[in-house]
Amino acid sequence: MTGKFELDCSYCGHRHDASYLEVRCERCDGPLIVNTDLSPLKAGSTSGQDLRDSALPGMWAYFPLLPIADRSAVVSLGEGNTPLTRAGRLAQDLGIHTLYLKDETRNPTGSFKDRMLAVGVARACELGKKTIAVQSSGNVAAAAAAYAAKAGLQAKIFVPRTAPEEKLVQVLMYGADLFRIDHDSPTDIFDLLRWACDEFGWYLVSTAALFNPFTLEGAKTIAYEIAEQLGFDLPEWMIVPVGGGGNIGSLWRGFNDLQALGLVTRLPRMVGVQAAGCAPIVEAIRLGRTAREALTCRWPTIDTVAGAIADDVVFDAHIALPAVRESHGTAVAVPDTDSLAMERLLASTEGIFVEPASATTLAALKQLLDQGEVTRQDRVCCVLTGLGFKDMTSARKLVPPIETVPLDREAIAARVRGQ
Ligand SMILES: [Zn+2]
């Protein structure tokens, strides 16, 4: 390897060097995967300290493992370095001994997508692009708009009509150009956006590796952090919400990097969670579909409040399916009612307010515990991907109506005594 990375085709294995600018394989049109050169790190890497470049902030401390060559292209809002919380009260409620929560809501715009867009926007800067574009249900939109603002780039944001208004206000505050499309299917909106990128010369900073192989490298840093936070002793299970599949695929690839570096010996089993009303990866695993087959299978009707993972196609099946299969994990579909109950339970026991897509992980954990698939003694880590403030419409339905009480001692006393 001559540069910091190469681009490997995930279908035919054909290798492209770092200067290759297309997003698909030149031979078979397959999706590309960044193949990072780990050899400079292998030399003395026994403690994990060599992974870090402490001169760079947050997630960018893993610069040696990220596919950006030019340090001056780094764009940071302080993403990464999120807490790994040991959930005591919630674990007790669920009947499990050790439950960790990787709290990605603490990223600058409130979701793990900040890690991906930080890399995507840095790559755009490296390439000298002036305008970036994304398709998103909201989290990618907010992150793209914020990082573009920081880097001084224009951002064109395409969202489905169902995107929560809180997320759209956030996008507009960051000064992006918003296109709310009168349609639900991410696949169709993607097609429209790809046309617009060709037509107007915008740089597509998709978090689907299928359309941009660089962004998901940012999400691998979640795996590096979890490993460091647990002293390189990984849990038995990782439970991750799945939309397009980039997150679960990135985590698995990140853990594999650490194994290749000799820093971990045992890898976790990966659980991909979707809402029952949009569960194409669950179906793909159940039916034994290949990545190519999964790409052609669109979920017919999206019906879930977990908008952040309501992708009707597993765009990154080429990395998401191997994550589940190679790790001997599983894919789980959960009803919205269970996820919403967990959203409230998590907030009221651990003080962490997430959006419904994140709460699916806890609903899945409960299901797996009930089925005996996960045992009480297993150590489990759930990834909480997005902040609850991003979807107040769902949250409002989970709490009682807010009533006004008079400025009056008797009224307060009556309320306290339940009269
Ligand atoms: Zn190929």
XYZ file of C-alpha atoms and ligand atoms in Angstrom:
420
model
C 0.000 0.000 0.000
C 1.469 3.339 -1.017
C -0.981 5.757 0.652
C -2.915 5.777 3.911
C -5.658 3.565 2.450
C -6.943 1.777 -0.622
C -10.473 1.231 -1.885
C -11.540 -2.410 -2.195
C -14.605 -3.578 -4.086
C -16.836 -5.496 -1.694
C -18.182 -7.650 -4.546
C -15.181 -8.642 -6.685
C -12.297 -7.577 -4.426
C -10.710 -5.376 -7.102
C -8.395 -2.843 -5.472
C -8.273 0.876 -6.338
C -5.646 3.255 -5.006
C -6.475 6.308 -2.881
C -6.518 8.623 -5.897
C -9.566 6.826 -7.386
C -12.445 9.340 -7.243
C -15.489 7.272 -8.253
C -17.664 5.710 -5.560
C -18.156 2.327 -7.297
C -15.814 -0.372 -8.552
C -14.373 0.326 -12.002
C -14.823 -3.337 -12.937
C -18.204 -4.437 -11.571
C -19.908 -1.292 -10.185
C -19.810 -2.845 -6.688
C -19.669 -0.709 -3.515
C -16.187 0.218 -2.302
C -14.764 -0.197 1.201
C -11.874 1.824 2.594
C -9.019 -0.543 3.403
C -6.881 1.323 5.942
C -3.185 0.553 6.080
C -2.719 -0.696 9.651
C 0.936 -1.607 9.233
C 2.359 1.666 10.680
C 0.270 1.016 13.805
C 1.094 -2.667 14.145
C 4.730 -2.075 15.059
C 4.414 -1.162 18.732
C 0.690 -1.270 19.240
C 0.146 -3.223 22.418
C -1.554 -0.702 24.691
C -3.768 1.133 22.260
C -1.949 4.412 22.929
C -0.418 4.310 19.460
C -3.895 4.587 17.930
C -4.148 8.153 19.119
C -2.821 11.442 17.885
C -3.499 13.493 20.991
C -2.848 16.773 19.189
C -6.232 16.392 17.449
C -9.655 16.853 19.112
C -12.246 14.184 20.014
C -12.787 11.556 17.358
C -9.945 12.973 15.277
C -7.480 11.574 17.813
C -7.891 8.418 15.696
C -6.529 10.303 12.704
C -4.048 7.497 11.858
C -7.078 5.227 11.279
C -9.167 7.713 9.292
C -9.061 8.084 5.481
C -7.996 11.726 5.435
C -4.411 12.469 4.448
C -4.311 16.240 4.905
C -4.440 17.288 8.561
C -5.396 20.834 7.555
C -8.654 19.448 6.089
C -9.879 18.275 9.513
C -13.224 19.858 10.441
C -14.259 19.457 14.063
C -17.117 20.575 16.272
C -15.893 18.378 19.134
C -17.499 15.114 17.942
C -16.662 11.798 19.580
C -15.292 11.054 23.030
C -18.850 10.266 24.119
C -19.563 8.619 27.479
C -19.948 4.878 27.946
C -22.365 4.773 30.849
C -22.927 1.758 33.101
C -26.715 1.680 33.431
C -27.529 0.500 36.943
C -31.186 1.238 37.500
C -32.267 0.351 33.973
C -30.265 -2.895 34.059
C -32.035 -3.840 37.257
C -35.425 -3.149 35.647
C -34.513 -5.306 32.651
C -33.004 -8.074 34.768
C -29.438 -7.995 33.490
C -26.225 -7.593 35.443
C -24.085 -5.460 33.129
C -25.536 -2.987 30.654
C -23.476 -0.276 29.000
C -24.928 2.616 27.038
C -22.732 4.307 24.439
C -24.274 7.755 24.555
C -23.944 9.150 21.042
C -26.608 11.766 21.768
C -23.726 13.805 23.220
C -22.271 14.646 19.816
C -22.454 18.309 18.671
C -25.698 18.076 16.668
C -27.120 15.288 18.830
C -26.371 12.108 16.893
C -23.578 9.698 15.921
C -23.870 11.003 12.359
C -21.572 13.873 13.379
C -18.646 11.452 13.259
C -19.548 10.462 9.709
C -20.168 13.964 8.426
C -16.960 15.236 10.026
C -15.074 12.765 7.823
C -17.309 13.406 4.791
C -16.903 17.177 4.981
C -13.144 16.844 5.587
C -12.974 14.700 2.452
C -14.981 17.358 0.529
C -12.476 19.985 1.696
C -9.557 17.779 0.658
C -11.093 17.459 -2.804
C -11.695 21.230 -3.028
C -15.498 20.878 -3.245
C -17.669 23.926 -2.567
C -21.110 22.340 -2.183
C -22.100 19.139 -0.389
C -25.444 17.335 -0.630
C -27.250 14.706 1.466
C -30.512 12.792 1.626
C -31.700 12.265 5.178
C -34.585 11.747 7.586
C -33.041 14.452 9.733
C -29.927 13.418 11.698
C -27.604 13.387 8.684
C -29.265 16.591 7.516
C -28.477 18.413 10.763
C -24.912 17.094 10.880
C -24.233 17.929 7.215
C -25.588 21.448 7.666
C -23.513 22.091 10.802
C -20.213 20.737 9.444
C -20.709 22.524 6.135
C -21.268 25.758 8.075
C -18.057 25.200 10.044
C -16.079 24.443 6.879
C -17.602 27.310 4.897
C -19.280 25.035 2.332
C -22.793 25.192 0.898
C -25.129 22.345 1.970
C -28.066 21.042 -0.081
C -30.343 18.896 2.077
C -33.090 16.582 0.744
C -35.535 15.233 3.355
C -38.768 13.190 3.133
C -42.055 14.911 4.024
C -42.161 12.885 7.289
C -38.929 14.371 8.749
C -39.632 15.879 12.208
C -39.863 19.656 12.162
C -37.334 20.025 15.027
C -34.658 18.547 12.780
C -35.588 20.826 9.887
C -35.447 23.952 12.035
C -31.984 22.827 13.144
C -30.912 22.458 9.492
C -32.189 25.930 8.612
C -30.469 27.466 11.625
C -27.148 26.174 10.283
C -27.887 28.017 7.049
C -28.379 25.053 4.720
C -30.579 24.963 1.620
C -33.456 22.601 2.522
C -35.561 20.618 0.046
C -38.502 18.892 1.744
C -39.612 16.347 -0.851
C -43.286 15.378 -0.998
C -42.502 11.648 -0.740
C -41.608 8.972 1.878
C -39.200 6.547 0.227
C -35.488 7.269 0.902
C -34.640 5.191 -2.163
C -36.637 7.401 -4.522
C -35.367 10.603 -2.904
C -31.803 9.286 -3.225
C -32.364 8.781 -6.949
C -33.536 12.382 -7.276
C -30.561 13.669 -5.271
C -28.059 11.698 -7.334
C -29.521 13.293 -10.441
C -29.182 16.750 -8.830
C -25.544 16.035 -7.857
C -24.715 15.105 -11.461
C -26.652 18.058 -12.845
C -25.253 20.748 -10.506
C -21.849 19.316 -9.547
C -22.627 18.867 -5.827
C -20.511 16.434 -3.750
C -22.696 13.657 -2.317
C -21.721 13.184 1.335
C -24.067 10.280 1.892
C -23.624 8.224 5.046
C -24.510 5.188 2.931
C -21.192 3.671 1.921
C -22.848 2.670 -1.318
C -22.713 6.332 -2.355
C -19.678 7.531 -0.377
C -17.214 5.030 1.101
C -15.508 7.597 3.346
C -18.205 8.773 5.759
C -18.700 5.455 7.511
C -15.054 5.363 8.520
C -16.021 8.031 11.059
C -18.474 5.660 12.742
C -15.691 3.101 13.246
C -14.328 5.407 15.941
C -17.327 4.415 18.122
C -15.847 0.904 18.215
C -12.368 2.205 19.066
C -13.759 4.315 21.909
C -15.881 1.496 23.384
C -12.843 -0.782 23.361
C -10.658 1.813 25.063
C -13.375 2.654 27.587
C -13.634 -1.040 28.541
C -9.889 -1.636 28.696
C -10.040 -3.623 25.413
C -12.276 -6.248 27.028
C -15.311 -6.097 24.727
C -18.850 -7.043 25.822
C -20.532 -10.253 24.656
C -23.226 -8.352 22.758
C -23.476 -5.041 20.879
C -27.006 -3.888 20.084
C -27.221 -1.287 17.328
C -30.143 0.407 15.532
C -30.075 -0.311 11.795
C -31.360 1.982 9.050
C -29.127 1.779 5.994
C -26.753 -0.497 7.938
C -23.670 1.734 7.946
C -23.437 1.980 11.728
C -23.494 -1.732 12.544
C -21.157 -2.441 9.618
C -18.727 0.268 10.750
C -18.697 -0.933 14.350
C -17.932 -4.472 13.244
C -15.156 -3.273 10.950
C -13.761 -1.114 13.769
C -13.643 -4.084 16.158
C -11.936 -6.112 13.426
C -9.277 -3.393 13.053
C -8.534 -3.731 16.756
C -8.292 -7.495 16.460
C -5.932 -7.140 13.488
C -3.794 -4.845 15.637
C -3.724 -7.470 18.390
C -5.533 -5.191 20.860
C -8.596 -7.398 21.400
C -8.871 -11.162 21.261
C -12.625 -11.675 21.445
C -15.250 -9.835 19.413
C -18.861 -9.137 20.413
C -21.911 -10.631 18.756
C -23.643 -7.900 16.756
C -27.413 -7.388 16.979
C -29.062 -5.194 14.349
C -32.396 -3.712 15.405
C -35.136 -2.296 13.246
C -38.734 -1.258 13.818
C -41.246 -3.959 12.908
C -42.835 -1.479 10.487
C -39.634 -1.227 8.411
C -37.353 -4.236 8.860
C -35.586 -5.155 5.615
C -32.383 -6.378 7.324
C -34.352 -8.715 9.569
C -35.947 -10.186 6.461
C -32.595 -10.380 4.637
C -31.016 -12.308 7.538
C -34.036 -14.601 7.926
C -34.111 -15.428 4.220
C -30.343 -15.724 3.831
C -30.148 -12.982 1.196
C -26.844 -11.850 -0.248
C -25.913 -8.160 -0.160
C -26.751 -7.824 -3.847
C -30.169 -9.425 -3.328
C -30.874 -7.252 -0.272
C -30.208 -4.122 -2.345
C -33.009 -5.043 -4.726
C -35.539 -5.780 -1.951
C -37.423 -2.715 -0.883
C -39.639 -2.752 2.237
C -43.118 -2.115 0.786
C -44.714 0.301 3.283
C -42.831 2.216 5.980
C -44.871 2.305 9.179
C -42.906 3.372 12.271
C -42.228 6.334 14.553
C -38.515 5.449 14.455
C -37.899 7.718 11.479
C -34.105 7.772 11.926
C -33.928 4.084 10.920
C -36.854 3.945 8.484
C -34.750 3.049 5.434
C -36.739 0.889 3.070
C -33.541 -0.657 1.635
C -30.428 -1.812 3.501
C -28.161 0.414 1.418
C -25.052 -0.881 3.185
C -25.999 -4.551 3.143
C -22.450 -5.307 1.934
C -21.112 -4.429 5.400
C -24.232 -4.805 7.587
C -25.019 -8.428 6.680
C -21.441 -9.626 7.297
C -21.467 -7.838 10.685
C -24.420 -9.938 11.829
C -23.329 -13.180 10.183
C -19.595 -13.187 10.910
C -20.188 -12.233 14.548
C -22.861 -14.951 15.010
C -25.250 -12.173 15.944
C -28.851 -11.649 14.968
C -31.326 -9.118 13.593
C -34.404 -8.191 15.580
C -37.611 -6.303 14.762
C -39.408 -4.513 17.596
C -42.872 -2.918 17.715
C -43.052 0.856 18.167
C -45.027 0.442 21.405
C -42.051 -1.387 22.995
C -39.534 1.187 21.759
C -41.603 4.102 23.041
C -42.023 2.425 26.442
C -38.231 1.998 26.567
C -37.670 5.636 25.538
C -39.594 6.723 28.626
C -38.027 4.077 30.898
C -34.499 5.035 29.818
C -35.137 8.732 30.457
C -36.714 8.106 33.852
C -34.123 5.611 35.124
C -30.870 6.839 33.593
C -31.538 10.486 32.695
C -30.826 9.955 29.007
C -33.430 11.247 26.548
C -33.197 9.545 23.159
C -35.265 9.455 20.005
C -37.357 6.329 19.271
C -34.747 4.783 16.925
C -32.249 4.605 19.802
C -34.800 3.120 22.184
C -35.274 0.169 19.800
C -32.000 -1.234 21.172
C -33.477 -1.584 24.652
C -36.706 -3.085 23.301
C -34.543 -5.608 21.438
C -32.540 -6.382 24.570
C -35.745 -7.104 26.476
C -36.913 -9.385 23.661
C -33.588 -11.278 23.591
C -33.597 -11.648 27.385
C -37.180 -12.962 27.312
C -36.194 -15.479 24.632
C -33.105 -16.583 26.594
C -30.843 -15.592 23.680
C -29.049 -13.086 25.928
C -28.496 -14.223 29.521
C -28.491 -12.138 32.690
C -24.735 -12.653 33.041
C -23.863 -11.471 29.515
C -22.358 -8.017 29.233
C -24.362 -5.943 26.753
C -23.693 -2.570 25.159
C -26.480 -0.624 23.437
C -25.604 2.259 21.113
C -27.879 5.261 21.667
C -27.599 7.040 18.365
C -29.755 10.173 18.575
C -31.108 12.749 21.007
C -34.769 12.871 22.084
C -35.069 16.622 21.448
C -34.921 15.763 17.749
C -38.374 14.205 17.837
C -40.565 15.972 20.380
C -43.729 14.928 18.559
C -43.182 11.314 19.620
C -42.045 12.289 23.101
C -45.080 14.471 23.748
C -47.311 11.404 23.384
C -45.381 9.644 26.160
C -45.938 12.218 28.865
C -49.114 13.555 30.545
C -50.560 16.842 29.313
C -48.888 19.810 30.999
C -51.378 21.588 33.245
C -51.027 24.968 34.870
C -51.374 25.190 38.657
C -52.427 28.453 40.345
C -49.979 30.386 42.554
C -51.726 29.092 45.616
C -50.679 26.943 48.608
C -53.986 25.132 48.777
C -53.808 24.205 45.102
C -50.267 22.855 45.506
C -51.258 20.920 48.612
C -54.265 19.451 46.849
C -52.093 18.362 43.927
C -49.444 16.786 46.208
C -52.114 14.924 48.171
C -53.689 13.728 44.937
C -56.990 15.495 45.466
Zn -15.840 -4.936 -8.281
